[in-house]
Coordinates of C-alpha atoms in Angstrom, one line a residue:
X1 CA 1.8 -33.7 -3.3
X2 CA 2.3 -30.3 -5.0
X3 CA 5.3 -28.2 -4.0
X4 CA 4.5 -25.3 -1.6
X5 CA 5.0 -21.9 -3.3
X6 CA 7.3 -19.5 -1.5
X7 CA 5.6 -16.2 -0.8
X8 CA 6.8 -13.1 -2.5
X9 CA 7.3 -9.9 -0.5
X10 CA 4.6 -7.2 -1.2
X11 CA 3.3 -4.0 0.3
X12 CA -0.1 -2.3 0.3
X13 CA -1.2 1.1 1.3
X14 CA -4.5 2.0 2.9
X15 CA -5.4 5.7 2.3
X16 CA -8.3 7.2 4.4
X17 CA -9.6 10.7 4.2
X18 CA -12.7 12.6 5.4
X19 CA -15.3 12.7 2.7
X20 CA -17.3 15.8 1.7
X21 CA -20.2 14.7 4.0
X22 CA -17.9 13.9 6.9
X23 CA -17.9 10.1 6.4
X24 CA -14.5 8.5 6.0
X25 CA -13.5 7.4 2.5
X26 CA -11.0 4.7 1.5
X27 CA -9.3 4.4 -1.9
X28 CA -10.0 1.0 -3.5
X29 CA -9.9 -0.5 -6.9
X30 CA -11.0 -3.8 -8.4
X31 CA -8.4 -6.3 -9.8
X32 CA -9.4 -7.1 -13.4
X33 CA -11.1 -10.5 -14.1
X34 CA -8.1 -11.9 -15.9
X35 CA -5.7 -11.2 -13.0
X36 CA -3.7 -14.3 -11.9
X37 CA -4.4 -13.5 -8.2
X38 CA -7.7 -12.3 -6.7
X39 CA -9.5 -11.5 -10.0
X40 CA -12.6 -9.3 -9.6
X41 CA -11.7 -8.5 -6.0
X42 CA -11.5 -5.0 -4.5
X43 CA -8.1 -4.2 -3.0
X44 CA -6.0 -1.2 -1.8
X45 CA -3.1 -0.1 -4.0
X46 CA 0.0 -2.3 -3.7
X47 CA 2.2 -4.9 -5.2
X48 CA 5.5 -6.8 -4.9
X49 CA 8.6 -5.3 -3.4
X50 CA 11.3 -4.9 -6.0
X51 CA 15.1 -4.8 -5.5
X52 CA 15.0 -1.2 -6.6
X53 CA 13.0 -0.5 -3.5
X54 CA 16.1 -1.2 -1.4
X55 CA 17.7 2.0 -2.6
X56 CA 17.1 5.3 -0.7
X57 CA 14.4 7.5 -2.3
X58 CA 16.5 10.6 -2.1
X59 CA 14.3 12.2 0.6
X60 CA 14.6 12.2 4.3
X61 CA 13.5 8.7 5.5
X62 CA 12.8 8.5 9.1
X63 CA 10.4 5.7 9.9
X64 CA 8.7 5.7 13.3
X65 CA 11.0 3.4 15.5
X66 CA 8.1 1.0 16.4
X67 CA 7.2 0.7 12.7
X68 CA 10.8 0.0 11.8
X69 CA 11.1 -2.6 14.5
X70 CA 7.9 -4.3 13.4
X71 CA 9.1 -4.5 9.8
X72 CA 12.4 -6.0 10.9
X73 CA 10.8 -8.7 12.9
X74 CA 9.1 -10.4 9.9
X75 CA 12.0 -12.6 9.0
X76 CA 12.8 -10.7 5.8
X77 CA 16.4 -9.8 4.8
X78 CA 15.1 -6.7 3.1
X79 CA 15.7 -3.3 4.7
X80 CA 12.7 -2.1 6.6
X81 CA 12.3 1.0 4.4
X82 CA 11.9 -1.1 1.3
X83 CA 8.4 -1.9 2.2
X84 CA 7.0 1.6 2.6
X85 CA 8.9 2.7 -0.4
X86 CA 7.2 -0.1 -2.4
X87 CA 3.9 0.8 -1.0
X88 CA 4.3 4.5 -2.1
X89 CA 5.7 3.5 -5.5
X90 CA 2.9 1.0 -6.3
X91 CA 0.3 3.6 -5.2
X92 CA 1.8 6.1 -7.5
X93 CA 2.0 3.6 -10.4
X94 CA -1.5 2.3 -9.9
X95 CA -3.4 5.4 -9.0
X96 CA -1.3 8.4 -10.1
X97 CA -1.3 9.8 -6.5
X98 CA 1.6 11.1 -4.5
X99 CA 1.3 11.0 -0.7
X100 CA 3.2 13.6 1.4
X101 CA 3.9 17.2 2.0
X102 CA 6.0 20.0 0.6
X103 CA 9.6 19.3 0.5
X104 CA 12.7 18.9 -1.6
X105 CA 15.0 15.9 -2.2
X106 CA 18.4 15.7 -0.4
X107 CA 20.0 13.3 -2.8
X108 CA 19.8 12.1 -6.5
X109 CA 16.5 10.6 -7.5
X110 CA 16.8 7.3 -9.3
X111 CA 13.2 5.9 -9.6
X112 CA 10.4 7.6 -11.6
X113 CA 8.2 7.8 -8.5
X114 CA 10.7 9.8 -6.5
X115 CA 11.4 12.1 -9.5
X116 CA 7.6 12.7 -9.7
X117 CA 7.7 13.8 -6.0
X118 CA 10.6 16.1 -6.7
X119 CA 8.9 17.7 -9.8
X120 CA 5.8 18.2 -7.8
X121 CA 7.7 19.9 -4.9
X122 CA 6.6 17.2 -2.5
X123 CA 8.3 14.9 -0.1
X124 CA 7.0 11.5 1.1
X125 CA 6.5 11.6 4.9
X126 CA 7.9 8.2 5.9
X127 CA 7.6 9.1 9.6
X128 CA 3.8 9.5 9.3
X129 CA 3.2 6.0 7.7
X130 CA 1.9 3.4 10.1
X131 CA 2.3 -0.3 9.9
X132 CA -1.0 -2.2 10.2
X133 CA 0.3 -5.8 9.9
X134 CA 1.2 -8.4 7.5
X135 CA -0.7 -11.2 5.8
X136 CA 0.7 -14.4 4.1
X137 CA -1.3 -16.1 1.4
X138 CA -2.3 -19.7 2.4
X139 CA -0.1 -22.6 1.4
X140 CA -2.9 -23.9 -0.9
X141 CA -2.6 -21.0 -3.2
X142 CA -0.6 -21.3 -6.5
X143 CA 0.6 -17.7 -6.1
X144 CA 1.6 -16.4 -2.6
X145 CA 2.4 -13.1 -1.1
X146 CA 3.8 -11.9 2.3
X147 CA 2.2 -8.5 2.3
X148 CA 2.9 -5.7 4.7
X149 CA 0.0 -3.3 4.9
X150 CA 0.5 0.4 5.8
X151 CA -1.8 3.3 6.6
X152 CA -1.4 6.9 5.4
X153 CA -3.5 10.1 5.6
X154 CA -5.5 10.3 2.4
X155 CA -5.9 14.0 2.8
X156 CA -2.2 14.2 2.0
X157 CA -2.7 12.4 -1.3
X158 CA -2.0 14.8 -4.2
X159 CA -3.2 14.5 -7.8
X160 CA -6.1 13.1 -9.6
X161 CA -7.0 9.4 -9.4
X162 CA -5.9 7.7 -12.6
X163 CA -5.6 4.0 -13.1
X164 CA -2.8 2.4 -15.1
X165 CA -5.0 -0.6 -15.9
X166 CA -4.1 -2.8 -13.0
X167 CA -7.0 -1.7 -10.9
X168 CA -10.4 -1.0 -12.4
X169 CA -13.3 1.0 -10.9
X170 CA -10.7 2.9 -8.8
X171 CA -12.2 5.5 -6.5
X172 CA -12.5 7.0 -3.0
X173 CA -15.4 5.1 -1.4
X174 CA -17.3 5.9 1.7
X175 CA -17.1 3.3 4.4
X176 CA -20.8 2.7 4.2
X177 CA -20.5 1.5 0.6
X178 CA -17.9 -1.2 1.3
X179 CA -20.4 -3.8 2.3
X180 CA -21.5 -3.9 -1.4
X181 CA -18.0 -4.7 -2.7
X182 CA -16.4 -8.1 -3.0
X183 CA -13.5 -7.9 -0.6
X184 CA -11.6 -10.9 0.9
X185 CA -11.5 -11.4 4.7
X186 CA -7.9 -10.3 5.1
X187 CA -8.6 -7.0 3.4
X188 CA -11.7 -6.5 5.5
X189 CA -9.6 -6.9 8.7
X190 CA -6.9 -4.6 7.4
X191 CA -9.5 -1.9 6.5
X192 CA -11.3 -2.3 9.9
X193 CA -8.0 -1.9 11.8
X194 CA -6.9 1.0 9.6
X195 CA -10.2 2.8 10.1
X196 CA -10.1 2.3 13.9
X197 CA -6.6 3.9 14.1
X198 CA -7.6 6.7 11.7
X199 CA -10.8 7.6 13.7
X200 CA -8.8 7.4 16.9
X201 CA -6.1 9.7 15.5
X202 CA -3.5 7.2 16.5
X203 CA 0.1 8.3 15.6
X204 CA 2.3 6.0 13.6
X205 CA 3.8 3.2 15.7

């Protein structure tokens, strides 16, 4: 019997905005065909949580209390803020986008992503980030992730979409076009729940 692989902590970010025609748009990209996990599958930006994500960003970091409690209940020893930090960092690395509003850092900025926010005169709004849920890759997989999925307002995404090569065909896509994409069932559920909250105008938490 093969040994069960321990899942790695990861974080993903769903960005939704109103399109030019009023239809909601979601930012998605396709993992390249040689990827070791979910090749040729459309996903939201995201990736594994690094130890560096444990350190403060240098900006005000006030998670919604309900979001913080949910992140602390998943059995992880990581600080709750490590997950949204990772989601924002991975989104910046994979798409070139910064998500937040005007602001200035309150402490020294150690990671490139937080320096990018500071240079742009922006501040990540941790309090507006909602936690959708987490998904753990089945035990039959040779590569496993324990992924926390978050939702943020895509209208607050600043910059031009630019892929670093991890995601291909990266673009804002109207919801009506998603049925033509190859998306796994977990992502479908996450997107459906995120869209429901976005359309209802539900606050974080």
